[in-house]
Coordinates of N, CA and C in Angstrom, one line a residue:
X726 N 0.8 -1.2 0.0 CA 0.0 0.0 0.0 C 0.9 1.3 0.0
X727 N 2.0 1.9 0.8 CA 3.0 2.2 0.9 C 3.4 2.9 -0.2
X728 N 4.1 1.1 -1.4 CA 4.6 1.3 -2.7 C 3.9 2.3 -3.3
X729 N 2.9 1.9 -3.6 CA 1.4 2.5 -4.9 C 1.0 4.0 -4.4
X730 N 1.4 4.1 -3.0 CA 1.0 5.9 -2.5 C 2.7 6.4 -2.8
X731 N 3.9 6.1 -3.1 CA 4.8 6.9 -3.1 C 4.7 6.9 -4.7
X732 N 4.7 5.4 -5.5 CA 4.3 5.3 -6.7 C 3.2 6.6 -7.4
X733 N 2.3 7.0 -6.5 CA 1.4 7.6 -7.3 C 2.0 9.5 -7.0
X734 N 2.3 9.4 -5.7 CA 3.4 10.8 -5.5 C 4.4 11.2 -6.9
X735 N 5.0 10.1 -6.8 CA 6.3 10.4 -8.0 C 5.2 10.9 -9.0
X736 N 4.4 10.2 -9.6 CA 4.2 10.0 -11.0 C 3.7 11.8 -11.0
X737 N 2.7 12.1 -9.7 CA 2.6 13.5 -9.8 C 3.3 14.5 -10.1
X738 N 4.4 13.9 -9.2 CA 5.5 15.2 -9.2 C 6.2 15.1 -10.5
X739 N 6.3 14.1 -11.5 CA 6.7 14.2 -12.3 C 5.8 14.5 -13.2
X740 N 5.2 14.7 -13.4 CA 3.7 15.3 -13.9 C 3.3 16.7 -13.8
X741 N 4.3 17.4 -12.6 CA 4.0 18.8 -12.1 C 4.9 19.3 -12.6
X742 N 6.6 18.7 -12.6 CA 7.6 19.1 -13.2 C 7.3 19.5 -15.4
X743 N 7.2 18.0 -15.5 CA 7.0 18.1 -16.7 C 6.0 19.2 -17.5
X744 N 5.0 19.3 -16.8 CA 4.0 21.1 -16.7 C 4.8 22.3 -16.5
X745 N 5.6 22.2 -15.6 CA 6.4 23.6 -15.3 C 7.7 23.6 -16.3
X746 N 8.0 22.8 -17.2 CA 9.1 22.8 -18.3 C 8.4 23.3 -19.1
X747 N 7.1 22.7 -19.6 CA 6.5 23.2 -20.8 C 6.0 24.6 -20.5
X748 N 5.4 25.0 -19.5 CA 5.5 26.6 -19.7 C 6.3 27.5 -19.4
X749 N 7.4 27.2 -18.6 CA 8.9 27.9 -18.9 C 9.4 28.0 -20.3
X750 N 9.2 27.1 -21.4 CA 9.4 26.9 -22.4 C 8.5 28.1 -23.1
X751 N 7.4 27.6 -23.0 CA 6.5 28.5 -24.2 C 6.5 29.9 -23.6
X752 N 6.8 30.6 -22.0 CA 7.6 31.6 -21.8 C 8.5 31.8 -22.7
X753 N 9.6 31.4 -23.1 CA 10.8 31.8 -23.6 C 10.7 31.8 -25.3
X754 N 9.6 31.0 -25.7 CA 9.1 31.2 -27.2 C 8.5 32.2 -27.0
X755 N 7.3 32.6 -26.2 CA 6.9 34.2 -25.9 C 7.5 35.2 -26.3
X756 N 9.0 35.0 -24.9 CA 10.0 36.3 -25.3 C 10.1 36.8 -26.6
X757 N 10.8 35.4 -27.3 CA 11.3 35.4 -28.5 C 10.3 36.0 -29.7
X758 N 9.0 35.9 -29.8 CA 7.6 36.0 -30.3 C 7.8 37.7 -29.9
X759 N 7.8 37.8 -28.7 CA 7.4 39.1 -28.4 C 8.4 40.7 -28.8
X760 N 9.5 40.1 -28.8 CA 10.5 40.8 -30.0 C 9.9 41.1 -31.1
X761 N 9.6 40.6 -31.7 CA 8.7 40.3 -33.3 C 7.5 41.3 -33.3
X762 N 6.9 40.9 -32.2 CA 5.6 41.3 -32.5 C 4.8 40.2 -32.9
X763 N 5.2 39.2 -32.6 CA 4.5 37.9 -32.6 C 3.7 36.9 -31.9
X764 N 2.0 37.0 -31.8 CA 2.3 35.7 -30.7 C 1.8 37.0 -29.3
X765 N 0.7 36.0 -28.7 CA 0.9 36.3 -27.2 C 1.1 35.1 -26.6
X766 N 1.4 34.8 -24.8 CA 1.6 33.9 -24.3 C 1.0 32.8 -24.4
X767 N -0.6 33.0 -24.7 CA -1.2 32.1 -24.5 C -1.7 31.5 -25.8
X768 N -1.2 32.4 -27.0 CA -0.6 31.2 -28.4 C 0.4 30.7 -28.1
X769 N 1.0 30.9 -27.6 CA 2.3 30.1 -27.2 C 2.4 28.7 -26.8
X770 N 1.2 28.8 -26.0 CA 1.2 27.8 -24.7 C 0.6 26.4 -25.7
X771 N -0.2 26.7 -26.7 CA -0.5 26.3 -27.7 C 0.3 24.7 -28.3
X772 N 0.4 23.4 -28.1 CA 1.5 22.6 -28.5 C 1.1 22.7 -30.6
X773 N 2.4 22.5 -31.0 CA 2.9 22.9 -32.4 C 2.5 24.2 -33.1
X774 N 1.4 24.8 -32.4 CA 1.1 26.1 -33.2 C 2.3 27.1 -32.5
X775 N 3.3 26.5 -31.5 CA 4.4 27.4 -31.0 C 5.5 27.4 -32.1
X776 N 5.1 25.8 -32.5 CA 6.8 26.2 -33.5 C 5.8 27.2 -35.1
X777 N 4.6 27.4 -35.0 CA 4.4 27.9 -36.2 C 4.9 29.4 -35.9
X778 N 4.2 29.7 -34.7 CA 5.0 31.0 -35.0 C 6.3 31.4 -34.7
X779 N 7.1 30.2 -34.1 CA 8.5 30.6 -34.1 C 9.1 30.6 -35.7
X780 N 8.3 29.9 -36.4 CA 9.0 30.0 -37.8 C 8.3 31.8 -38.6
X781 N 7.5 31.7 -38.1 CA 7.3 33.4 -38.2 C 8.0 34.3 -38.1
X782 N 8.8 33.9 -36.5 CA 9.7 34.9 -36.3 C 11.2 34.5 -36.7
X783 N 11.1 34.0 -37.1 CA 12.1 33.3 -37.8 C 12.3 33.9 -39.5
X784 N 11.1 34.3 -39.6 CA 11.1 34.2 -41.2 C 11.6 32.6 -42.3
X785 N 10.9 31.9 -42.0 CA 11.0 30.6 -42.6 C 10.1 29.7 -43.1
X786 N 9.7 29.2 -43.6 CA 8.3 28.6 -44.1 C 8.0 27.5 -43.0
X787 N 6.6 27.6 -43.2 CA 6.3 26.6 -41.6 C 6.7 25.6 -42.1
X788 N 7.3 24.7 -43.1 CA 7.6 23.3 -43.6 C 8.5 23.1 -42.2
X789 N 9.5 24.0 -41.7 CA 10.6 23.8 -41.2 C 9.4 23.3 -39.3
X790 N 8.6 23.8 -39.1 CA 7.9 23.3 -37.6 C 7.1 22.2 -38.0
X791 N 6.9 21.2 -39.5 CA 6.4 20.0 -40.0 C 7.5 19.2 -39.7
X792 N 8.3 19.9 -40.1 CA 9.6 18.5 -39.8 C 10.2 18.6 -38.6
X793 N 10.4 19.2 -37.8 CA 10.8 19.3 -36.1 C 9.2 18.7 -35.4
X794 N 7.8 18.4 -36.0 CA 7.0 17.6 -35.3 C 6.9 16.3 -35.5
X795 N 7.4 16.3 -36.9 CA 7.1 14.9 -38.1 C 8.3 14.0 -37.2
X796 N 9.5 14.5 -36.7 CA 11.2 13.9 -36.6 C 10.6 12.4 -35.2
X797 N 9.8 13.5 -34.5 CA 9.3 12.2 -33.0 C 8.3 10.9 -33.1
X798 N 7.9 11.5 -34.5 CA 6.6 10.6 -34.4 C 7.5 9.3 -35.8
X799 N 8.1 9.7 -36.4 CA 8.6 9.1 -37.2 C 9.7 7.7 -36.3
X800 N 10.3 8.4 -35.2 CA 11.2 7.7 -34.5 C 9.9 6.6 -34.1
X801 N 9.5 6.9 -33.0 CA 7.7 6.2 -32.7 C 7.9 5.4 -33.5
X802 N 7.0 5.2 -34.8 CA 6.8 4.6 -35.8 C 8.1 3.4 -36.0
X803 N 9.5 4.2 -36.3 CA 10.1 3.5 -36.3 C 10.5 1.2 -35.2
X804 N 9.9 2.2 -34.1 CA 9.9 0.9 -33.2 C 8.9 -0.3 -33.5
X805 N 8.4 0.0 -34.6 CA 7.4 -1.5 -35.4 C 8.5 -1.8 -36.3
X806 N 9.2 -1.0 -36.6 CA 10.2 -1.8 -38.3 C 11.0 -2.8 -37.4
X807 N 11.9 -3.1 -38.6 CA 12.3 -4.7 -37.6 C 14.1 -4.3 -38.8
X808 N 14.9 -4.2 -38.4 CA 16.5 -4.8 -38.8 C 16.7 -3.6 -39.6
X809 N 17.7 -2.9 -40.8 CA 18.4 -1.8 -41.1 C 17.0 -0.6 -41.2
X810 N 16.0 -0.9 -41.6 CA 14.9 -0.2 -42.1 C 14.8 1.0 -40.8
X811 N 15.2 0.0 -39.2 CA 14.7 0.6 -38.3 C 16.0 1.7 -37.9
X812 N 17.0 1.1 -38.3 CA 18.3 2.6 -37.8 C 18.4 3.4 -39.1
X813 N 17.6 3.4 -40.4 CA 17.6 3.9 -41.5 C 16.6 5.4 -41.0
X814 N 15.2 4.6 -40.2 CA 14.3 5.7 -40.0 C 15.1 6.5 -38.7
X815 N 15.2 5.7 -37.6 CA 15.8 6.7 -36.8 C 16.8 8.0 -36.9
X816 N 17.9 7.1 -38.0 CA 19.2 8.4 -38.1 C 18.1 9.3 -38.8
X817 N 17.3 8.6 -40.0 CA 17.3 10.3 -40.8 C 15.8 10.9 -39.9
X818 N 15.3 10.6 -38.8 CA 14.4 11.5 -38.3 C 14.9 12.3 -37.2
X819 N 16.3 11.9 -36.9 CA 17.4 12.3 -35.9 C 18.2 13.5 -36.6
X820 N 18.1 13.4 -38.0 CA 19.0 14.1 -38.7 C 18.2 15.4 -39.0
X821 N 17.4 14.7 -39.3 CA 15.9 16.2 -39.5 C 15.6 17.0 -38.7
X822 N 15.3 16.5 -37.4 CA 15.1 17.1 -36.5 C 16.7 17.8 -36.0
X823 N 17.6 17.7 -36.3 CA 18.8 18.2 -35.3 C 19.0 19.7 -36.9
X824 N 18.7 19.2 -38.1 CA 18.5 20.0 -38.6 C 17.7 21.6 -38.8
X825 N 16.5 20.9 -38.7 CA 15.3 21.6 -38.8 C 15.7 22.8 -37.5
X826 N 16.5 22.1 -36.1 CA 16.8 22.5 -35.0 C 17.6 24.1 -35.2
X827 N 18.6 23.5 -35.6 CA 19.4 24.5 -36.0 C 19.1 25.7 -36.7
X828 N 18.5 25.2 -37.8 CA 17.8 26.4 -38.8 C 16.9 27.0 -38.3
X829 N 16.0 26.8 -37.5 CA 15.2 27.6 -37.0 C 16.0 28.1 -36.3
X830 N 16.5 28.1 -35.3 CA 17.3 29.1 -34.3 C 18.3 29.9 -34.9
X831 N 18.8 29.4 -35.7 CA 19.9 30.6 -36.6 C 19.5 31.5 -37.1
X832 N 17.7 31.2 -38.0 CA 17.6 31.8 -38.4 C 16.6 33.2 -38.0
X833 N 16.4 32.8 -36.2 CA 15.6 33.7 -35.7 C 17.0 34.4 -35.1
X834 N 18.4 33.7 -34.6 CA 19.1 35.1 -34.6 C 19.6 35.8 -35.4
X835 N 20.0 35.5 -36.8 CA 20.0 36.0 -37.9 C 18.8 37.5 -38.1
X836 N 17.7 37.2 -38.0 CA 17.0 38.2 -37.7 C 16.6 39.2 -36.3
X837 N 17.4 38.9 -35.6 CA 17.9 39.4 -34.3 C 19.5 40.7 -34.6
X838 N 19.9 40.2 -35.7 CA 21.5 40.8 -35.9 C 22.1 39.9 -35.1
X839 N 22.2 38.5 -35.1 CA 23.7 37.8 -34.7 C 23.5 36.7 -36.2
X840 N 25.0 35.8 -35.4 CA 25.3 35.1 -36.7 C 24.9 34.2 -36.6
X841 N 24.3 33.8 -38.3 CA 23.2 32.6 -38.1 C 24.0 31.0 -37.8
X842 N 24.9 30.9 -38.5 CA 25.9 30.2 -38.1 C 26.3 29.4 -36.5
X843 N 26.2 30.6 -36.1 CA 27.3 30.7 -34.7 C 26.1 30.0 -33.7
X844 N 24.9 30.7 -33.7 CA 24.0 30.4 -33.4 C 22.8 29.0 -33.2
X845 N 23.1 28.8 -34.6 CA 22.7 27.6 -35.1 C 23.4 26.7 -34.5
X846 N 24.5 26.5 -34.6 CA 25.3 25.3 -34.6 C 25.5 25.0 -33.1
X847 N 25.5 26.5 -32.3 CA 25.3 26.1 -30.7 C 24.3 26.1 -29.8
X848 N 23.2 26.1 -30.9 CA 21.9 25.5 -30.1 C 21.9 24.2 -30.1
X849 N 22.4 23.9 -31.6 CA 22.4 21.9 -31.9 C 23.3 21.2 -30.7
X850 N 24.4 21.9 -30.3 CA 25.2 21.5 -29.6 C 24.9 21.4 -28.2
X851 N 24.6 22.6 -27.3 CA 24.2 22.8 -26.1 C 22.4 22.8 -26.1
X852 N 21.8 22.8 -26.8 CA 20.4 22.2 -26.4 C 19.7 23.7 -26.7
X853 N 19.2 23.9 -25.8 CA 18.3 25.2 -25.5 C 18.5 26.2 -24.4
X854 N 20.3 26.2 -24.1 CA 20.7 27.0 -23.4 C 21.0 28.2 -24.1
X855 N 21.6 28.2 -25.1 CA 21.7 29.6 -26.2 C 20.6 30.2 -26.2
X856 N 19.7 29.6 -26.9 CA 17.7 30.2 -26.8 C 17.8 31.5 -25.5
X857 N 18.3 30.5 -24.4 CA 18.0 31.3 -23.5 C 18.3 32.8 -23.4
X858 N 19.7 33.1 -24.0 CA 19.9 33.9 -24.5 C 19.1 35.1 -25.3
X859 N 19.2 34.6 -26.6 CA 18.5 35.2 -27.3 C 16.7 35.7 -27.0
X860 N 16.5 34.6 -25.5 CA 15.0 35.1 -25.1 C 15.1 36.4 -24.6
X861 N 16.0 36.5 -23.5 CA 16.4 36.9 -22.2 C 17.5 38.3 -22.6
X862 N 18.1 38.6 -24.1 CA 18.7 39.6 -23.9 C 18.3 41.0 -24.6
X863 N 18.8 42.1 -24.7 CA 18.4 43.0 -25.1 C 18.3 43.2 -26.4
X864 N 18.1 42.4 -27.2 CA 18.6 42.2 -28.8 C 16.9 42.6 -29.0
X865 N 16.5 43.3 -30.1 CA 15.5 43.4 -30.7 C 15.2 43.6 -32.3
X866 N 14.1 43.1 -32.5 CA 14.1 42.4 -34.3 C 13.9 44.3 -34.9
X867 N 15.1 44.3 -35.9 CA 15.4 45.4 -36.8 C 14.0 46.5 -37.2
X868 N 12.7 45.2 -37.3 CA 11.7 46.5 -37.7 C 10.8 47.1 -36.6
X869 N 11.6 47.2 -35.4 CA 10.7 47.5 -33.9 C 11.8 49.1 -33.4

């Protein structure tokens, strides 16, 4: 009895956690949105219509928030294939997505005035620490 009451604790708290990532998150797509003139919080909060308007503020065709949604569901899928078919789907929905990753964030600092490059390549690297950055600093998009 014990087990199944700390069991059902955890699951909460991991349940409360995983809620307080996702709207710290769609916070910091906000910021980024809000630069722009894009977007209020609560499109944000929104699951995939956040990457549509990050490709907004991005300036990028929404194709690029189809393939950063398509990249998780394709891996998914992949776990029914059976021998090369299955590390064939994973690398290239791994490849897409680390792509699709980069390009969108380069190219929302790119329209920020930094380099799309530099940017790009160190979000792929360090995750969503750079973002933070570019949420959180005084940089504002050229037509504001």
């Amino acid at each position: 009895m014990m087990l199944l009451l700390f069991g059902a604790f955890a699951a909460l708290v991991a349940a409360l956690l995983g809620l307080c990532f996702y709207v710290f998150s769609a916070y910091v797509m906000y910021r980024i949105g809000d630069k722009f003139g894009i977007g209020s919080f609560f499109e944000f909060l929104i699951p995939f219509y956040n990457l549509l308007l990050l490709c907004d503020c991005a300036g990028v065709t929404r194709w690029t928030a189809a393939a950063m949604a398509f990249a998780p569901f394709a891996a998914l899928l992949s776990l029914f294939a059976r021998g090369a078919f299955r590390s064939v789907v994973l690398c290239s929905a791994a490849a897409l997505f680390i792509f699709s990753w980069g390009y969108l964030w380069g190219s929302v600092a790119r329209r920020l005035g930094k380099n799309f490059l530099l940017w790009g390549a160190s979000s792929v690297l360090f995750g969503g620490i750079p973002v933070l950055f570019l949420a959180f600093d005084q940089s504002l998009s050229p037509k504001r």
